[in-house]
Tab-separated table of C-alpha atoms in Angstrom:
chain	number	residue	atom	x	y	z
S	1	MET	CA	96.809	30.106	40.095
S	2	THR	CA	98.582	31.291	43.254
S	3	LEU	CA	96.984	32.438	46.505
S	4	GLU	CA	98.170	35.967	45.779
S	5	ASN	CA	96.372	35.933	42.406
S	6	VAL	CA	93.157	34.677	44.028
S	7	ARG	CA	93.313	37.425	46.652
S	8	LYS	CA	93.794	40.057	43.940
S	9	GLU	CA	90.620	38.835	42.216
S	10	ILE	CA	88.729	39.019	45.523
S	11	ASP	CA	90.053	42.556	46.111
S	12	LEU	CA	88.777	43.637	42.678
S	13	ILE	CA	85.327	42.239	43.468
S	14	ASP	CA	85.320	44.015	46.849
S	15	GLU	CA	86.130	47.299	45.095
S	16	LYS	CA	83.129	46.803	42.806
S	17	LEU	CA	80.931	45.883	45.768
S	18	ILE	CA	81.698	49.077	47.679
S	19	VAL	CA	80.884	51.177	44.599
S	20	LEU	CA	77.538	49.373	44.159
S	21	LEU	CA	76.684	49.537	47.868
S	22	ASN	CA	77.309	53.277	47.958
S	23	GLU	CA	75.194	53.689	44.842
S	24	ARG	CA	72.394	51.711	46.545
S	25	MET	CA	72.619	53.922	49.640
S	26	ARG	CA	72.375	57.091	47.549
S	27	TRP	CA	69.055	55.822	46.228
S	28	VAL	CA	68.101	54.904	49.787
S	29	GLN	CA	68.669	58.543	50.774
S	30	LYS	CA	66.163	59.584	48.104
S	31	VAL	CA	63.667	57.056	49.502
S	32	GLY	CA	64.212	58.593	52.949
S	33	GLU	CA	63.484	62.081	51.596
S	34	ILE	CA	60.214	60.876	50.060
S	35	LYS	CA	59.211	59.029	53.257
S	36	ARG	CA	59.938	62.072	55.415
S	37	GLU	CA	57.627	64.123	53.215
S	38	THR	CA	54.869	61.500	53.254
S	39	LYS	CA	55.604	60.288	56.838
S	40	GLY	CA	55.957	56.761	55.511
S	41	ALA	CA	57.332	53.901	57.623
S	42	ILE	CA	61.034	53.159	57.281
S	43	TYR	CA	60.827	49.520	58.384
S	44	ARG	CA	58.942	47.496	55.762
S	45	PRO	CA	59.191	43.773	56.592
S	46	GLU	CA	57.106	42.719	53.593
S	47	ARG	CA	59.389	44.659	51.205
S	48	GLU	CA	62.523	43.162	52.792
S	49	LYS	CA	61.083	39.660	52.558
S	50	TRP	CA	60.303	40.191	48.867
S	51	ILE	CA	63.859	41.367	48.157
S	52	VAL	CA	65.454	38.425	49.999
S	53	GLU	CA	63.252	35.904	48.182
S	54	LYS	CA	64.076	37.536	44.856
S	55	MET	CA	67.825	37.415	45.572
S	56	VAL	CA	67.615	33.773	46.648
S	57	GLY	CA	65.879	32.996	43.358
S	58	LEU	CA	68.547	34.803	41.349
S	59	SER	CA	71.480	33.204	43.146
S	60	LYS	CA	73.335	30.362	41.423
S	61	GLY	CA	75.401	29.508	44.534
S	62	PRO	CA	77.478	28.849	46.512
S	63	LEU	CA	75.681	31.257	48.904
S	64	THR	CA	72.909	29.485	50.826
S	65	PRO	CA	69.479	31.148	51.310
S	66	SER	CA	70.265	31.767	54.988
S	67	ALA	CA	73.586	33.396	54.068
S	68	ILE	CA	71.866	35.632	51.517
S	69	GLU	CA	69.266	36.628	54.110
S	70	ALA	CA	71.947	37.440	56.705
S	71	ILE	CA	73.884	39.622	54.239
S	72	PHE	CA	70.817	41.543	53.071
S	73	LEU	CA	69.447	42.048	56.598
S	74	GLU	CA	72.656	43.921	57.421
S	75	ILE	CA	72.326	45.940	54.200
S	76	PHE	CA	68.722	46.777	55.117
S	77	ALA	CA	69.778	47.814	58.641
S	78	ALA	CA	72.477	50.114	57.253
S	79	ALA	CA	69.955	51.533	54.779
S	80	ARG	CA	67.387	52.274	57.497
S	81	ASN	CA	69.987	54.226	59.447
S	82	ILE	CA	70.702	56.307	56.355
S	83	GLU	CA	66.992	56.833	55.614
S	84	LEU	CA	66.085	57.829	59.158
S	85	PRO	CA	67.787	56.541	62.322
S	86	GLU	CA	65.178	54.980	64.588
S	87	ARG	CA	65.588	53.826	68.174
S	88	VAL	CA	64.826	50.197	69.011
S	89	ALA	CA	63.954	49.066	72.554
S	90	TYR	CA	64.352	45.469	73.623
S	91	LEU	CA	63.993	43.349	76.734
S	92	GLY	CA	67.472	43.266	78.201
S	93	PRO	CA	70.004	42.851	79.379
S	94	GLU	CA	72.616	43.285	76.685
S	95	GLY	CA	73.677	39.882	75.440
S	96	SER	CA	70.254	38.295	75.935
S	97	PHE	CA	68.446	36.250	73.299
S	98	THR	CA	66.122	39.226	72.775
S	99	HIS	CA	69.196	41.338	72.040
S	100	GLN	CA	70.234	38.699	69.502
S	101	ALA	CA	66.752	38.788	67.957
S	102	ALA	CA	66.782	42.603	67.747
S	103	GLU	CA	70.170	42.700	66.034
S	104	SER	CA	69.094	39.972	63.603
S	105	ARG	CA	66.461	42.358	62.202
S	106	PHE	CA	67.809	45.846	62.893
S	107	GLY	CA	71.547	45.161	62.596
S	108	ALA	CA	74.447	46.151	64.804
S	109	MET	CA	74.339	49.812	63.707
S	110	SER	CA	70.911	50.708	65.100
S	111	GLU	CA	70.413	52.749	68.251
S	112	TYR	CA	69.208	50.404	70.982
S	113	MET	CA	67.525	50.889	74.346
S	114	THR	CA	68.106	48.027	76.776
S	115	LEU	CA	65.132	47.855	79.160
S	116	PRO	CA	64.590	45.655	82.244
S	117	THR	CA	60.985	44.508	81.749
S	118	ILE	CA	58.504	43.711	79.008
S	119	ARG	CA	56.225	46.445	80.364
S	120	SER	CA	58.986	49.040	80.056
S	121	VAL	CA	59.454	48.118	76.362
S	122	PHE	CA	55.740	48.661	75.762
S	123	GLU	CA	55.893	52.021	77.572
S	124	ALA	CA	58.902	53.137	75.505
S	125	VAL	CA	57.016	52.414	72.264
S	126	GLU	CA	53.705	53.908	73.462
S	127	THR	CA	55.351	57.164	74.530
S	128	GLY	CA	57.461	57.448	71.387
S	129	ARG	CA	60.791	57.104	73.180
S	130	ALA	CA	61.439	54.170	70.844
S	131	ARG	CA	60.049	53.570	67.354
S	132	PHE	CA	60.149	49.789	67.733
S	133	GLY	CA	60.210	47.291	70.573
S	134	VAL	CA	61.403	43.677	70.485
S	135	ILE	CA	59.945	41.249	73.033
S	136	PRO	CA	59.491	37.483	73.374
S	137	ILE	CA	56.004	36.095	72.928
S	138	GLU	CA	56.397	32.325	72.812
S	139	ASN	CA	58.863	29.476	73.280
S	140	ASN	CA	58.136	26.131	71.646
S	141	GLN	CA	59.227	24.281	74.813
S	142	GLU	CA	57.919	26.572	77.570
S	143	GLY	CA	54.812	28.013	75.890
S	144	ILE	CA	53.313	31.496	75.676
S	145	VAL	CA	54.668	34.572	77.476
S	146	TYR	CA	51.482	35.687	79.204
S	147	GLU	CA	52.797	39.109	80.214
S	148	THR	CA	53.346	39.927	76.545
S	149	ILE	CA	49.859	39.002	75.378
S	150	ASP	CA	48.231	40.692	78.391
S	151	LEU	CA	50.048	43.929	77.566
S	152	LEU	CA	49.188	43.594	73.861
S	153	SER	CA	45.509	43.527	74.810
S	154	MET	CA	45.828	46.791	76.759
S	155	ALA	CA	48.539	48.854	75.068
S	156	ASP	CA	48.133	51.233	72.146
S	157	VAL	CA	50.649	49.462	69.895
S	158	SER	CA	50.635	47.284	66.792
S	159	ILE	CA	52.582	44.192	65.820
S	160	ALA	CA	54.918	45.122	62.965
S	161	ALA	CA	56.671	41.780	62.523
S	162	GLU	CA	57.467	38.408	64.038
S	163	LEU	CA	60.743	36.509	64.027
S	164	LYS	CA	61.895	33.165	65.342
S	165	ILE	CA	65.383	32.260	66.478
S	166	SER	CA	66.889	28.990	67.596
S	167	VAL	CA	67.908	29.042	71.256
S	168	HIS	CA	71.342	27.533	71.823
S	169	PHE	CA	73.101	27.623	75.179
S	170	THR	CA	76.823	27.468	75.817
S	171	LEU	CA	78.799	26.574	78.907
S	172	ALA	CA	81.247	29.463	79.166
S	173	THR	CA	84.063	29.481	81.687
S	174	GLU	CA	87.711	30.327	82.200
S	175	ALA	CA	88.242	26.831	83.610
S	176	GLU	CA	89.902	24.458	81.190
S	177	ASN	CA	88.339	21.358	82.756
S	178	PRO	CA	84.740	20.841	83.997
S	179	ALA	CA	86.100	19.221	87.173
S	180	ARG	CA	87.473	22.604	88.283
S	181	ILE	CA	84.068	24.315	88.130
S	182	LYS	CA	82.550	24.857	91.583
S	183	ARG	CA	79.758	27.309	90.686
S	184	ILE	CA	77.453	27.582	87.685
S	185	TYR	CA	75.400	30.731	87.156
S	186	SER	CA	72.308	30.937	84.959
S	187	LYS	CA	68.624	31.707	84.700
S	188	ASP	CA	66.132	29.126	86.023
S	189	ILE	CA	64.777	28.300	82.550
S	190	ALA	CA	68.320	27.703	81.235
S	191	PHE	CA	69.049	25.245	84.034
S	192	ARG	CA	65.846	23.370	83.157
S	193	GLN	CA	66.595	23.265	79.440
S	194	CYS	CA	70.177	22.018	79.984
S	195	ARG	CA	69.458	19.489	82.760
S	196	GLY	CA	70.546	16.461	80.734
S	197	PHE	CA	73.922	18.026	79.973
S	198	LEU	CA	74.453	19.037	83.609
S	199	ASN	CA	73.591	15.566	84.885
S	200	LYS	CA	75.998	13.963	82.440
S	201	TYR	CA	79.005	16.249	82.834
S	202	PHE	CA	78.751	17.300	86.493
S	203	GLU	CA	77.272	14.273	88.238
S	204	GLN	CA	80.574	13.415	89.984
S	205	HIS	CA	81.488	16.719	91.638
S	206	ASN	CA	78.059	18.441	91.731
S	207	PRO	CA	78.868	22.185	91.492
S	208	GLU	CA	76.553	24.749	93.101
S	209	GLU	CA	73.838	26.029	90.755
S	210	ILE	CA	73.176	29.722	91.362
S	211	GLN	CA	70.084	31.249	89.753
S	212	VAL	CA	70.340	34.836	88.511
S	213	GLU	CA	67.932	37.081	86.622
S	214	SER	CA	69.478	36.585	83.189
S	215	THR	CA	72.003	34.530	81.271
S	216	SER	CA	73.898	37.760	80.541
S	217	LYS	CA	74.255	38.390	84.275
S	218	ALA	CA	75.497	34.804	84.582
S	219	ALA	CA	78.248	35.451	82.026
S	220	LYS	CA	79.231	38.671	83.783
S	221	LEU	CA	79.515	36.911	87.151
S	222	ALA	CA	81.537	34.016	85.734
S	223	ALA	CA	83.984	36.290	83.906
S	224	GLY	CA	87.254	36.524	85.803
S	225	ASP	CA	86.432	33.640	88.164
S	226	PRO	CA	88.336	30.459	87.144
S	227	GLU	CA	86.115	28.310	89.387
S	228	ALA	CA	82.822	29.569	87.920
S	229	ALA	CA	80.876	28.920	84.716
S	230	ALA	CA	77.814	30.369	83.047
S	231	ILE	CA	75.077	28.800	80.991
S	232	CYS	CA	74.449	31.600	78.546
S	233	SER	CA	74.060	32.604	74.930
S	234	GLU	CA	77.090	32.820	72.688
S	235	ILE	CA	76.510	36.559	72.283
S	236	ALA	CA	76.691	37.007	76.094
S	237	ALA	CA	79.909	34.989	76.292
S	238	LYS	CA	81.463	37.201	73.602
S	239	LEU	CA	80.216	40.354	75.299
S	240	PHE	CA	82.024	39.510	78.540
S	241	ARG	CA	84.995	37.820	76.804
S	242	LEU	CA	84.275	34.528	78.513
S	243	PRO	CA	85.692	31.470	76.707
S	244	VAL	CA	83.161	28.872	75.577
S	245	LEU	CA	83.985	25.377	76.808
S	246	PHE	CA	80.928	23.618	75.287
S	247	HIS	CA	78.504	24.740	72.574
S	248	ASN	CA	74.842	23.741	72.112
S	249	ILE	CA	74.343	22.172	75.551
S	250	GLU	CA	70.537	22.408	75.515
S	251	ASP	CA	68.675	19.094	75.846
S	252	ASN	CA	66.392	19.830	72.888
S	253	SER	CA	68.058	21.055	69.704
S	254	ASN	CA	64.656	22.184	68.379
S	255	ASN	CA	64.304	24.881	71.054
S	256	ARG	CA	63.025	28.049	69.367
S	257	THR	CA	61.720	31.353	70.665
S	258	ARG	CA	59.332	33.572	68.772
S	259	PHE	CA	59.655	37.328	69.150
S	260	ILE	CA	57.441	40.177	67.979
S	261	ILE	CA	58.357	43.685	66.934
S	262	ILE	CA	55.871	46.261	68.175
S	263	SER	CA	55.367	49.841	67.031
S	264	LYS	CA	52.797	52.609	67.378
S	265	ASN	CA	50.371	53.427	64.560
S	266	TYR	CA	51.991	50.900	62.263
S	267	GLU	CA	50.470	49.059	59.306
S	268	ASN	CA	52.137	46.657	56.893
S	269	GLN	CA	51.095	46.236	53.302
S	270	PRO	CA	49.893	42.728	52.338
S	271	SER	CA	52.696	40.372	51.327
S	272	GLY	CA	50.692	37.343	50.182
S	273	ASN	CA	51.968	35.312	53.144
S	274	ASP	CA	50.601	37.119	56.182
S	275	LYS	CA	49.492	36.363	59.694
S	276	THR	CA	47.051	38.458	61.731
S	277	THR	CA	46.783	38.753	65.508
S	278	ILE	CA	43.617	39.880	67.250
S	279	VAL	CA	42.109	40.149	70.718
S	280	ALA	CA	38.477	39.032	71.043
S	281	ARG	CA	36.537	40.254	74.078
S	282	LEU	CA	33.362	38.259	73.575
S	283	PRO	CA	30.298	39.001	75.686
S	284	LYS	CA	28.882	36.426	78.113
S	285	THR	CA	31.839	34.026	77.974
S	286	ASP	CA	30.364	32.250	80.994
S	287	GLU	CA	27.500	31.035	78.786
S	288	ALA	CA	27.769	27.744	76.886
S	289	GLY	CA	28.542	28.093	73.167
S	290	SER	CA	29.641	31.754	73.075
S	291	LEU	CA	33.144	30.905	71.839
S	292	ALA	CA	31.948	28.084	69.571
S	293	ARG	CA	29.558	30.405	67.745
S	294	PHE	CA	32.337	32.926	67.212
S	295	LEU	CA	34.743	30.278	65.886
S	296	GLN	CA	32.129	28.974	63.461
S	297	ASP	CA	32.396	32.240	61.536
S	298	PHE	CA	36.111	31.565	60.966
S	299	ARG	CA	35.313	28.064	59.721
S	300	LYS	CA	32.646	29.403	57.362
S	301	GLY	CA	35.113	31.994	56.080
S	302	ASN	CA	37.765	29.296	55.501
S	303	ILE	CA	40.153	31.167	57.799
S	304	ASN	CA	42.875	29.047	59.356
S	305	LEU	CA	43.238	29.836	63.061
S	306	THR	CA	46.767	29.004	64.230
S	307	LYS	CA	46.519	30.005	67.888
S	308	ILE	CA	43.919	30.725	70.548
S	309	GLU	CA	44.702	31.496	74.194
S	310	SER	CA	42.152	32.372	76.848
S	311	ARG	CA	43.009	34.969	79.488
S	312	PRO	CA	40.962	36.059	82.511
S	313	TYR	CA	39.475	39.530	82.849
S	314	LYS	CA	41.589	40.947	85.658
S	315	GLY	CA	39.595	42.539	88.430
S	316	SER	CA	36.405	40.686	87.503
S	317	GLU	CA	34.581	38.781	90.233
S	318	ASP	CA	33.238	36.273	87.716
S	319	PHE	CA	35.185	33.736	85.672
S	320	ASN	CA	35.058	35.614	82.382
S	321	PHE	CA	37.708	35.457	79.694
S	322	TRP	CA	39.037	37.251	76.658
S	323	PHE	CA	40.872	35.505	73.809
S	324	PHE	CA	44.208	36.063	72.094
S	325	MET	CA	43.962	34.695	68.534
S	326	GLU	CA	46.095	34.375	65.407
S	327	PHE	CA	45.113	33.358	61.904
S	328	LEU	CA	46.658	33.141	58.445
S	329	GLY	CA	45.782	36.035	56.179
S	330	TYR	CA	45.680	39.829	56.033
S	331	TYR	CA	43.170	41.713	58.147
S	332	LYS	CA	41.679	43.486	55.120
S	333	ASP	CA	40.928	40.167	53.376
S	334	GLU	CA	37.253	39.916	52.464
S	335	ASN	CA	36.494	36.877	54.633
S	336	PHE	CA	37.834	38.459	57.805
S	337	GLN	CA	36.178	41.774	57.030
S	338	LYS	CA	32.823	39.960	57.188
S	339	ILE	CA	33.696	38.720	60.693
S	340	LEU	CA	34.871	42.191	61.668
S	341	LYS	CA	31.622	43.694	60.443
S	342	LYS	CA	29.636	41.224	62.555
S	343	HIS	CA	31.772	41.241	65.704
S	344	GLY	CA	33.762	44.478	65.330
S	345	SER	CA	32.795	45.856	68.731
S	346	TYR	CA	34.428	42.830	70.393
S	347	ILE	CA	37.611	42.635	68.289
S	348	LYS	CA	40.901	44.524	68.523
S	349	VAL	CA	43.193	43.979	65.533
S	350	LEU	CA	46.804	44.005	66.740
S	351	GLY	CA	48.334	43.790	63.287
S	352	SER	CA	48.926	41.868	60.093
S	353	TYR	CA	52.535	41.043	59.290
S	354	VAL	CA	54.722	38.748	57.224
S	355	ARG	CA	54.447	35.212	58.490
S	356	ASN	CA	57.807	33.942	59.678
S	357	ALA	CA	57.584	30.144	59.412
């Protein structure tokens, strides 16, 4: 068989695909009509997860599960824009890892708001200027993002979903040789996470390290300067058309950041593999045993707590604390409902959502 014959077969398959995709979108339009009448949510993470898992199970190869997920996430994003276009806010700037996380769930077609602070993303969602907000909550090397959990405790929003992405840095520059680089721009955390690479490749000529507010800003500053480089994401390098000299320069290849998607008045349906986030404002936290007694109820209910962070009551003269907690399960599960009945006045449920392991 010749290459021309193979390409003709591929073209025939593509023609069938476009017919089927358009047929799918026509049914999506009907779903949108029903949801507009019932005011149902367009973004359904548990439904999307079910579809992806089903397609993975049906596949006989050579598509990998991750490839199937990537293809269907773009189909879902296109479908949501046909059902009802919804604005998504994210912590900017454009080209940041949060931008990458947002596009991984809402696709390149969605309408995005790039905002400068985590607080401004919360405000956009609370006021209805954006239907969803994407913000970082935790990095497995640097720990929790305290601003995010503090705002979750105060804001009138829910957690709609979580997602985790691997954080890979590139060294992007117009210089063809590292020896020609005199300045490196990046964010402080990126310098820390790429220190081993920098020590190895730049020990001899020691270029100036210039800290900026974001890796996207670093790529922008390095673009057009043949003596400068940026430590940035690949998406930022592409955005500013800056050639990548080295990929994956981070010291730890297991670097991952967890993001959450927030929305107002949002509730997922149970998926069978859920996680729930709550805030517990227990009374008398300065007294011995107050937290232990509360946690005993989770043990008795056979509820697996996966995270607990203590945070101070701001403005309080005493050393009192509230707690940010996560556990496996759906908030309407019987065992947690017993805890909620007992301690409901102290607990704020932030949301139950598909667990993203």
